[in-house]
Amino acid sequence: MVEIKTQGELDVMREAGRVVARTLRAVKEASAIGVSLRELDEVAAQVIADNGAKPSFLHYQPRSAPSPFPAVICASVNDAVVHGIPSDYRLRDGDLVSIDGGAYIDGWHGDAAISFVVGTADPADLELIATTERALQAGIDALVVGNKLGDVGHAVAGVGRPAGYGLLEDHGGHGIGRAMHEDPSVPNEARPGRGLKLKAGMAFAIEPMFIRGGSDEYRHAADGWTLHTLDGSRAAHVEHTVAVTENGPWVLTVE
């Protein structure tokens, strides 16, 4: 069952979304050659606490996970697509970094992700990130009353596939609200005009995950969480929490 949120409930999600946006901005600003992923996690934890929110990811354990997630953010570098656990790894020149973060206020969640390059960027990595961001916007633009969820996935894939990128297999966006992950799943590739009909008050996390080498396949790291591209190529991940309203999509995870 997909919950229809009231305006008041969406307003609280908007406040959580602002915290997420501030957190991601602070983490990106702190990212530099020589900084460890664990240090970035500490930055995120401080920002969330300073803004009166709580981290959505810390100790989160879905049924598919072998253990609770041990950090505040997911920090995925280069061929790690998503769910990277912050470690003592220190950023190097040219690293492609994806940071995923979530926070909640009064039991209502926001969830977003960004990708960026530290130091000297490979133009191909910048194009990968830019294309993933365009796909996110295309998915957001499809979140209008009367459309179907399939229209969202069709929009995302319609940007990524022609560019030659892979779309992380079996992964996509999701409903969000009282829980960080709610029904339904939101595929990043789908047939238009299919699936759930969108209504005002629904909220979704839209999150393209594109793989530079063109393959959709991935492998699990030994930590049980991190997903790496199977071909070893780099990946980008961007995400926003968005509400469906009578006036069009409302992006909640911006400052």
Short mmCIF file of C-alpha atoms in Angstrom, two decimals, residues 19 22 25-26 56 84 91 97 111-112 120 131 137 147-149 158 167 246 251:
data_model
loop_
_atom_site.label_atom_id
_atom_site.label_comp_id
_atom_site.label_asym_id
_atom_site.label_seq_id
_atom_site.Cartn_x
_atom_site.Cartn_y
_atom_site.Cartn_z
CA VAL A 19 19.10 18.62 6.50
CA ARG A 22 23.11 20.56 3.98
CA ARG A 25 27.03 19.92 0.73
CA ALA A 26 29.23 19.81 3.84
CA SER A 56 18.45 7.33 8.62
CA GLY A 84 29.96 1.82 0.37
CA LEU A 91 40.79 10.12 -1.15
CA VAL A 97 32.98 9.75 -5.14
CA ASP A 111 17.15 10.65 1.21
CA ALA A 112 19.50 12.00 -1.45
CA THR A 120 41.87 16.39 -11.31
CA THR A 131 24.40 12.41 -17.63
CA GLN A 137 15.94 15.48 -13.62
CA ASN A 147 1.48 9.57 -14.98
CA LYS A 148 2.55 6.01 -14.16
CA LEU A 149 5.71 4.85 -12.40
CA GLY A 158 15.95 7.30 -21.93
CA LEU A 167 22.05 0.80 -15.28
CA GLU A 246 -1.14 19.01 -7.97
CA VAL A 251 11.96 18.27 -4.70
#
